[in-house]
Structure formats: structure tokens, C-alpha cells
mmCIF file of C-alpha atoms and ligand atoms in Angstrom:
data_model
loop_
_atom_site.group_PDB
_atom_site.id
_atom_site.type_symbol
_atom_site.label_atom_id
_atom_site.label_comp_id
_atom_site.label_asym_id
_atom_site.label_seq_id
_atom_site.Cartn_x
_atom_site.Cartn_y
_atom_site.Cartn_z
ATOM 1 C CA UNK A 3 0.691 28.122 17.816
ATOM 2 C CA UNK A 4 -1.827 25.487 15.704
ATOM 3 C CA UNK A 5 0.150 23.666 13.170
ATOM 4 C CA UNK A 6 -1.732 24.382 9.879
ATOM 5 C CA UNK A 7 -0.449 21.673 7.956
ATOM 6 C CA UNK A 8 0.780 18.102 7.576
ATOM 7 C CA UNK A 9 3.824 17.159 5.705
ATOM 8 C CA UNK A 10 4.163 13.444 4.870
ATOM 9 C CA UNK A 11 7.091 12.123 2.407
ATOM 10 C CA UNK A 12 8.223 8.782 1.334
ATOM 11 C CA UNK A 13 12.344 8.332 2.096
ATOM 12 C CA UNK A 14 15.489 9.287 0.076
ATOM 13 C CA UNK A 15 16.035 5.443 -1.199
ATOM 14 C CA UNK A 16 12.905 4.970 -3.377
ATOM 15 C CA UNK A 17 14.574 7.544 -5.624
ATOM 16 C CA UNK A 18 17.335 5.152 -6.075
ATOM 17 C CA UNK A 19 15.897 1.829 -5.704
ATOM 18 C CA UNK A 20 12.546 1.642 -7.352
ATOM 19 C CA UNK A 21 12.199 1.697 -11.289
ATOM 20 C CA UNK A 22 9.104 4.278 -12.124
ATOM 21 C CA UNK A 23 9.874 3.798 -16.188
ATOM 22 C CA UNK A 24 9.549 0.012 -16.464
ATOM 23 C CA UNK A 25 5.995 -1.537 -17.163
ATOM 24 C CA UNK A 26 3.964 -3.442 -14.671
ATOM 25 C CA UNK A 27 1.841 -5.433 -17.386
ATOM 26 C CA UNK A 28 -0.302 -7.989 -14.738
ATOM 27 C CA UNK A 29 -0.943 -8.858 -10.954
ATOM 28 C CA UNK A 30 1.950 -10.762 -10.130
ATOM 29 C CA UNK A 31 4.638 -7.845 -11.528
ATOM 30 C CA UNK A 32 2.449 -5.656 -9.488
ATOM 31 C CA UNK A 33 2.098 -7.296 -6.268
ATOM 32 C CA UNK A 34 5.628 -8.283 -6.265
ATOM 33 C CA UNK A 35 6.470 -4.677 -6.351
ATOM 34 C CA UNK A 36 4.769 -4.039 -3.568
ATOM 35 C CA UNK A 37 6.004 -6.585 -1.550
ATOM 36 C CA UNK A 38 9.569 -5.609 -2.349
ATOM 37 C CA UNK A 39 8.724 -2.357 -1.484
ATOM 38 C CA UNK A 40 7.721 -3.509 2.156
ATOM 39 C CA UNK A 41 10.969 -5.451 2.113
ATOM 40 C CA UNK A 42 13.027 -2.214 1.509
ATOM 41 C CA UNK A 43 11.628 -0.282 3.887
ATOM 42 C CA UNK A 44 12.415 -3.198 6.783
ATOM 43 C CA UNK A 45 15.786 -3.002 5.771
ATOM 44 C CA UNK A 46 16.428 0.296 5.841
ATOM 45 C CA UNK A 47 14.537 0.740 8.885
ATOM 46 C CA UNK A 48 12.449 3.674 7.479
ATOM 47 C CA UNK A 49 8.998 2.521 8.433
ATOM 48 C CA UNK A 50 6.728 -0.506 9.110
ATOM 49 C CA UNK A 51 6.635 -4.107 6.941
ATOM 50 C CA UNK A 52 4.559 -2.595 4.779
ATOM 51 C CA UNK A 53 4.290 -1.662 0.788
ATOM 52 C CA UNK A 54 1.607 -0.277 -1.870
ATOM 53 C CA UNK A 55 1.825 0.822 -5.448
ATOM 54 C CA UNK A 56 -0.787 2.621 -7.945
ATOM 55 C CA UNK A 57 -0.698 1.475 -11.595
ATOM 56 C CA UNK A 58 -2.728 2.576 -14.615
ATOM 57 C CA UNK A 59 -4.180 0.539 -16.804
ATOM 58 C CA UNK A 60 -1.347 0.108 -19.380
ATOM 59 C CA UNK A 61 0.901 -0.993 -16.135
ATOM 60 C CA UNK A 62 2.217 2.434 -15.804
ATOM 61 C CA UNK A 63 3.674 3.294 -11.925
ATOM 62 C CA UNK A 64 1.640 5.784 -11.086
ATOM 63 C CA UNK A 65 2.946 6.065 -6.933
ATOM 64 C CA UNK A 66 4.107 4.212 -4.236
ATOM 65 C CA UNK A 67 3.471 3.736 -0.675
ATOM 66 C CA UNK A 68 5.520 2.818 2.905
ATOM 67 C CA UNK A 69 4.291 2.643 5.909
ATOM 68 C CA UNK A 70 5.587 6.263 7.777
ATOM 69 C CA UNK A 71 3.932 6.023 10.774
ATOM 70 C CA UNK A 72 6.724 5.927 13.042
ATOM 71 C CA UNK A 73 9.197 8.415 11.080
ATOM 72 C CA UNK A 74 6.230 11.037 10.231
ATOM 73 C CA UNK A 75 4.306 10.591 14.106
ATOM 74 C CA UNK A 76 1.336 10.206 12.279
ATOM 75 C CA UNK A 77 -1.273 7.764 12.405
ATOM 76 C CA UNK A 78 -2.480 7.650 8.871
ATOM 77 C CA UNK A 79 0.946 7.352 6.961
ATOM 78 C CA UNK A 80 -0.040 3.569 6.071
ATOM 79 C CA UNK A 81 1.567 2.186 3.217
ATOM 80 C CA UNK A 82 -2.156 2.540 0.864
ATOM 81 C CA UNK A 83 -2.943 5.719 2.070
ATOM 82 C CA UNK A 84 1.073 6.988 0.990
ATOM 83 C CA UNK A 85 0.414 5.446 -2.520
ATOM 84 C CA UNK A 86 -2.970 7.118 -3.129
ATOM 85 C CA UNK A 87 -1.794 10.735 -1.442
ATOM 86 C CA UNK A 88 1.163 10.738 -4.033
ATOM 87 C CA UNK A 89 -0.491 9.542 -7.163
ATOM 88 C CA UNK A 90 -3.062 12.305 -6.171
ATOM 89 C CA UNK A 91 -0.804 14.763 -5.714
ATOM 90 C CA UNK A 92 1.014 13.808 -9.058
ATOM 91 C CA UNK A 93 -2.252 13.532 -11.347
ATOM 92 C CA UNK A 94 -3.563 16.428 -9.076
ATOM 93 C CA UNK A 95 -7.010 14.026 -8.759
ATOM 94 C CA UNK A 96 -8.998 13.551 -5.555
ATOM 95 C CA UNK A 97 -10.277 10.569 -7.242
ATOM 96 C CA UNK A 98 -7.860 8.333 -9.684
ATOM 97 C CA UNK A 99 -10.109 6.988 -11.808
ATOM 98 C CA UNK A 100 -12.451 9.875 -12.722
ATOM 99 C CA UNK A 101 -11.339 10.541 -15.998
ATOM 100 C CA UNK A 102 -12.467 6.081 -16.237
ATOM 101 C CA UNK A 103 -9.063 4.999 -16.541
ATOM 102 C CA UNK A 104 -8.577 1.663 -14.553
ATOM 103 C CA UNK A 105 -6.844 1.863 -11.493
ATOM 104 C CA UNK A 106 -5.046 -0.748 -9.566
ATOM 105 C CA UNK A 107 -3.749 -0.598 -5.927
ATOM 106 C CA UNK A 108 -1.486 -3.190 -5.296
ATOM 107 C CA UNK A 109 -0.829 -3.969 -1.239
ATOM 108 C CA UNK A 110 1.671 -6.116 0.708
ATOM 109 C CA UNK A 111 -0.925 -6.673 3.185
ATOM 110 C CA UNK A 112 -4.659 -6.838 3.488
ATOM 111 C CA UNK A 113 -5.682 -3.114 4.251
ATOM 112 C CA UNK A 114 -6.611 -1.834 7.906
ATOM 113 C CA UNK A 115 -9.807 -0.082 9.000
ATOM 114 C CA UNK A 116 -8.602 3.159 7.675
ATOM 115 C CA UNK A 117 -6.994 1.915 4.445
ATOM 116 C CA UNK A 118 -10.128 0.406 3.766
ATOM 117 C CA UNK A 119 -11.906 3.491 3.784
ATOM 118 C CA UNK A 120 -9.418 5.292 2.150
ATOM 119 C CA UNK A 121 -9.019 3.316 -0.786
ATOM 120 C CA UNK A 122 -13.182 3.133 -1.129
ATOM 121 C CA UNK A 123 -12.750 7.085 -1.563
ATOM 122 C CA UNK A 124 -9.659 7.231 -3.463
ATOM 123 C CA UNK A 125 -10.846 6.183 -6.788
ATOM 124 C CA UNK A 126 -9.524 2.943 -7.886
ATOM 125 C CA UNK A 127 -10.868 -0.244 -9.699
ATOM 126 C CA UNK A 128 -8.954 -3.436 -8.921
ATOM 127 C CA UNK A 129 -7.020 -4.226 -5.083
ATOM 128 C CA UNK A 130 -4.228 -6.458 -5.412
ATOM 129 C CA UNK A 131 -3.215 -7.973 -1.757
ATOM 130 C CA UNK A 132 -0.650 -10.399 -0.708
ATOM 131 C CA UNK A 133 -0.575 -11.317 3.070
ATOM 132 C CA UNK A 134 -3.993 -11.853 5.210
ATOM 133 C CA UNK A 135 -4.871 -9.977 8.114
ATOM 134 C CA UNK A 136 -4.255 -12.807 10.189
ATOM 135 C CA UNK A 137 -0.766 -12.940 8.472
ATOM 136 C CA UNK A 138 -0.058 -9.301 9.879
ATOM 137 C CA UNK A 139 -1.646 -9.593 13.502
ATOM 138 C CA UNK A 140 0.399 -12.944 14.192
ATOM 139 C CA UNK A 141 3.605 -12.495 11.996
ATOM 140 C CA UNK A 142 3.908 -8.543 12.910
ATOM 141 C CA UNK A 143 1.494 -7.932 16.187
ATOM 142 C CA UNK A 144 -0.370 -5.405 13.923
ATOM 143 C CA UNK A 145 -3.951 -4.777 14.808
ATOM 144 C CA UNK A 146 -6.049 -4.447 11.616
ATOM 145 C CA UNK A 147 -8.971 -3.485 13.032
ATOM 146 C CA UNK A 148 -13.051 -4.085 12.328
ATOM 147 C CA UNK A 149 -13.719 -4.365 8.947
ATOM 148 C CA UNK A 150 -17.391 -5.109 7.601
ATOM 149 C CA UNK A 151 -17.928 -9.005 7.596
ATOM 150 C CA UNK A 152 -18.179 -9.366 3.723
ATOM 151 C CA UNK A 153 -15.433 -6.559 3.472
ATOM 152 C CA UNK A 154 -14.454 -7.792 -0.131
ATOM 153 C CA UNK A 155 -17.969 -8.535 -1.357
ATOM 154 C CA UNK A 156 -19.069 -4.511 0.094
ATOM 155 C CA UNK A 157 -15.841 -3.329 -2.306
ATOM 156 C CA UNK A 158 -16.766 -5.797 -5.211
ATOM 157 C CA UNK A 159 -20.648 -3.460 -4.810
ATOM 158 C CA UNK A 160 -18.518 -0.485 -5.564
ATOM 159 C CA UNK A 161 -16.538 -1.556 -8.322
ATOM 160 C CA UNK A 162 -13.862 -2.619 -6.694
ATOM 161 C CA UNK A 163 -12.516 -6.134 -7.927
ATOM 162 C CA UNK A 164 -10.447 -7.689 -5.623
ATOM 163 C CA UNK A 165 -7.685 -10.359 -5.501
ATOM 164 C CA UNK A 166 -6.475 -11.979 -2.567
ATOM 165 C CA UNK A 167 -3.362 -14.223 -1.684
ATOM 166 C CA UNK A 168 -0.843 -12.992 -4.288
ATOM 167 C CA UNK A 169 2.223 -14.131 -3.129
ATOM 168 C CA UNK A 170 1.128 -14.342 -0.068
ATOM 169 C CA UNK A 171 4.472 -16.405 1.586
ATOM 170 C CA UNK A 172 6.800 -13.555 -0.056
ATOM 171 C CA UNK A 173 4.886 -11.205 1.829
ATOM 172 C CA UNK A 174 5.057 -12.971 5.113
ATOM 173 C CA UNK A 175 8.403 -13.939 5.283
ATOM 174 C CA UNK A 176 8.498 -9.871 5.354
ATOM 175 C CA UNK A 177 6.292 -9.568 7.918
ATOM 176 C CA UNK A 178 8.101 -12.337 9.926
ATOM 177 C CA UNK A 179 11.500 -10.803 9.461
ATOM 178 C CA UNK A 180 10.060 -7.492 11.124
ATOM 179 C CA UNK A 181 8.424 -9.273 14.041
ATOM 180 C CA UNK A 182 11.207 -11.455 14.863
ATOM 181 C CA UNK A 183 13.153 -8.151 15.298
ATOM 182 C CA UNK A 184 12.004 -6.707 17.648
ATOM 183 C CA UNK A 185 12.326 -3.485 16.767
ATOM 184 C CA UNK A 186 9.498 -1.325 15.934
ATOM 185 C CA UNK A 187 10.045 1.582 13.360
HETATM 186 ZN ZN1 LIG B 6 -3.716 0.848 6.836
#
């Protein structure tokens, strides 16, 4: 029998442990939330070192994002793509932003291949990231894969503003407590 459907979901502890009626006014309030949120799912074992959030533009928590891979067997449960599937399923949008409210997706780590495409399609106006690629290949043995050369200048073309290095170290020492683990979840 075909499966005819895919069901992805976030676990039981961001019910508990993340604040969705507090305000998120700027990028550091923003990026540190995602970055916790990477933290949290380390430590409970529940996914990968990795965390995303979607804000509007009064600072407003739209969704969140951990990596699933592992728990869901499925590929494309990164962190980004998590954060944009549930805003989109909560504003019932394809695209965030197309009612030209600003959008921000805030990101532990520098999005993959796929995340990169994904956010391109998912409607947002402003990426937040903390750690580098390089941060997440040598920190967490994470492949990122090929990305366009000028990856940030081809999002900046599409009205995509993007800001790098935010808290980068708090991010790491996430990414460096999950490699030095060992364990992969
Ligand atoms: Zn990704």
C-alpha cells in the first residue's frame, strides 16, 4: 500500500518550554531564541543541533523549528523547513509575507542546500543566522551542501536581507556539545 501522506510534528517539550506570548522586538532576542531552541532539542535528545523561529514584524512568534530528521525518518524535517511548514499551516499561507507583512526567519545555523531553497519559496523578508557552515561541518560533521557562490548576495536580489554571525559562539558551543557526543539523533 502507497503511503499518501507525510506527518511531521515538533516534540511534546516546546509546549512547555518555549514562550509563544512574549515579544521578540530585534535580532539578537530572535536569534537567541533560536539558538536555545537548538540547545533544547540536544538535550532532550529529540533531534539534531539545530533551531529556527518565524517572527512578524511587531516581534510576534509566529512558529518554530527542530531539526526531526532522525525521529520523523525524513530527510527534509530541518530545523527552517519545520518553522516555515508550521507558521504556514497556522496562517494557512503558502507564502508568509503575501499579505506584505515583514517576515523574519531566525536560524541557529547557516541553512543547507534545501533550506536554502525552501526559505527562497517560503515567503520571508529578513534571515537571521548564527553559526557558519564551516561551524556545522567541523563542530557537528554536517554536510551543508552546494550553495550558489554569492548565496547571500542571490537572496539579498530577492528581497531577502540577510544577517550573518549573530551569536555565532552561543551557537557553536551547541553544535560542539552535539559532536563531542557522539551520538547522532
Ligand atoms: Zn537544512
Amino acid at each position: 500500500m502507497l503511503y499518501a501522506q507525510v506527518h511531521l510534528t515538533l516534540p511534546p517539550w516546546v509546549h512547555d518550554e518555549v514562550d509563544a506570548t512574549r515579544l521578540y522586538p530585534d535580532a539578537a532576542s530572535r536569534i537567541a531564541l533560536a539558538i536555545d531552541l537548538s540547545r533544547r532539542n540536544v538535550t532532550h535528545r529529540s533531534g539534531g543541533p539545530f533551531g529556527a523561529a518565524v517572527f512578524n514584524a511587531g516581534g510576534r512568534l509566529i512558529g518554530i523549528g527542530v531539526n526531526r530528521v532522525v525521529p520523523s525518518n525524513c530527510s527534509a524535517a530541518h530545523a527552517e523547513v519545520m518553522a516555515l511548514a508550521t507558521s504556514q499551516q497556522r496562517t494557512q499561507r503558502f507564502r508568509l509575507n503575501e499579505d506584505g507583512e515583514r517576515i523574519t526567519l531566525a536560524t541557529s545555523s547557516q541553512p543547507c542546500a534545501m533550506c536554502y531553497g525552501a526559505l527562497i519559496w517560503g515567503g520571508i523578508d529578513e534571515l537571521l543566522i548564527a553559526a557558519r557552515a564551516d561551524d556545522v561541518q567541523t563542530l557537528a560533521g554536517f554536510d551543508e551542501g552546494p550553495l550558489p557562490a554569492d548565496w547571500s548576495g542571490e537572496l539579498e536580489k530577492r528581497g531577502i536581507a540577510v544577517q550573518r554571525d549573530l551569536m555565532r559562539e552561543h551557537a557553536c558551543d551547541v553544535l560542539r556539545t552535539y559532536g563531542e557526543s557522539g551520538v547522532v539523533y
